[in-house]
Tab-separated table of C-alpha atoms in Angstrom:
chain	number	residue	atom	x	y	z
A	973	UNK	CA	23.461	16.441	9.975
A	974	UNK	CA	23.691	13.748	7.343
A	975	UNK	CA	23.054	10.914	9.788
A	976	UNK	CA	19.730	12.423	10.834
A	977	UNK	CA	18.562	12.541	7.208
A	978	UNK	CA	19.527	8.895	6.703
A	979	UNK	CA	17.671	7.956	9.893
A	980	UNK	CA	14.511	9.724	8.683
A	981	UNK	CA	14.763	7.983	5.308
A	982	UNK	CA	15.077	4.584	7.010
A	983	UNK	CA	12.022	5.278	9.155
A	984	UNK	CA	10.016	6.427	6.131
A	985	UNK	CA	11.071	3.359	4.151
A	986	UNK	CA	10.057	1.046	7.003
A	987	UNK	CA	6.679	2.773	7.305
A	988	UNK	CA	6.206	2.458	3.544
A	989	UNK	CA	6.835	-1.290	3.700
A	990	UNK	CA	4.351	-1.663	6.566
A	991	UNK	CA	1.717	0.285	4.613
A	992	UNK	CA	2.285	-1.886	1.542
A	993	UNK	CA	1.625	-5.006	3.640
A	994	UNK	CA	-1.444	-3.381	5.211
A	995	UNK	CA	-3.055	-2.421	1.906
A	996	UNK	CA	-2.194	-5.748	0.278
A	997	UNK	CA	-4.040	-7.439	3.140
A	998	UNK	CA	-7.030	-5.095	2.835
A	999	UNK	CA	-7.191	-5.591	-0.926
A	1000	UNK	CA	-7.017	-9.393	-0.593
A	1001	UNK	CA	-9.640	-9.368	2.153
A	1002	UNK	CA	-12.020	-7.271	0.071
A	1003	UNK	CA	-11.413	-9.524	-2.950
A	1004	UNK	CA	-12.353	-12.579	-0.898
A	1005	UNK	CA	-15.490	-10.930	0.467
A	1006	UNK	CA	-16.645	-9.743	-2.956
A	1007	UNK	CA	-15.934	-13.117	-4.597
A	1008	UNK	CA	-18.063	-14.895	-2.009
A	1009	UNK	CA	-20.924	-12.417	-2.117
A	1010	UNK	CA	-23.942	-12.919	-4.346
A	1011	UNK	CA	-24.455	-9.245	-5.163
A	1012	UNK	CA	-21.482	-7.053	-4.319
A	1013	UNK	CA	-22.488	-3.598	-3.118
A	1014	UNK	CA	-21.319	-0.406	-4.769
A	1015	UNK	CA	-19.496	0.596	-1.592
A	1016	UNK	CA	-17.712	-2.754	-1.502
A	1017	UNK	CA	-16.579	-2.399	-5.105
A	1018	UNK	CA	-15.459	1.164	-4.450
A	1019	UNK	CA	-13.497	0.130	-1.352
A	1020	UNK	CA	-11.856	-2.680	-3.314
A	1021	UNK	CA	-10.782	-0.343	-6.116
A	1022	UNK	CA	-9.523	2.212	-3.608
A	1023	UNK	CA	-7.452	-0.361	-1.713
A	1024	UNK	CA	-6.020	-1.637	-5.021
A	1025	UNK	CA	-5.108	1.878	-6.143
A	1026	UNK	CA	-3.411	2.675	-2.827
A	1027	UNK	CA	-1.520	-0.622	-2.882
A	1028	UNK	CA	-0.188	-0.081	-6.402
A	1029	UNK	CA	0.668	3.552	-5.636
A	1030	UNK	CA	2.742	2.454	-2.645
A	1031	UNK	CA	4.444	-0.220	-4.757
A	1032	UNK	CA	5.398	2.389	-7.348
A	1033	UNK	CA	6.743	4.644	-4.601
A	1034	UNK	CA	8.825	1.769	-3.216
A	1035	UNK	CA	10.256	1.025	-6.672
A	1036	UNK	CA	11.043	4.694	-7.162
A	1037	UNK	CA	12.878	4.763	-3.819
A	1038	UNK	CA	14.664	1.433	-4.631
A	1039	UNK	CA	13.266	-0.363	-1.594
A	1040	UNK	CA	13.331	-4.155	-1.554
């Protein structure tokens, strides 16, 4: 009973770490694209802000769960 809960927590934590890496990469990629563009589009700026917000939300969740 208790082992199953611990297993689920480990899987969730691992998935959280993978998502943090994914959104950090997306945010960095969008930053690079927007820095090199002459006139950034509204959609590009929105996507950048969204990726940043998701990344920082996942970081806060990881801190709350004491994941390193």
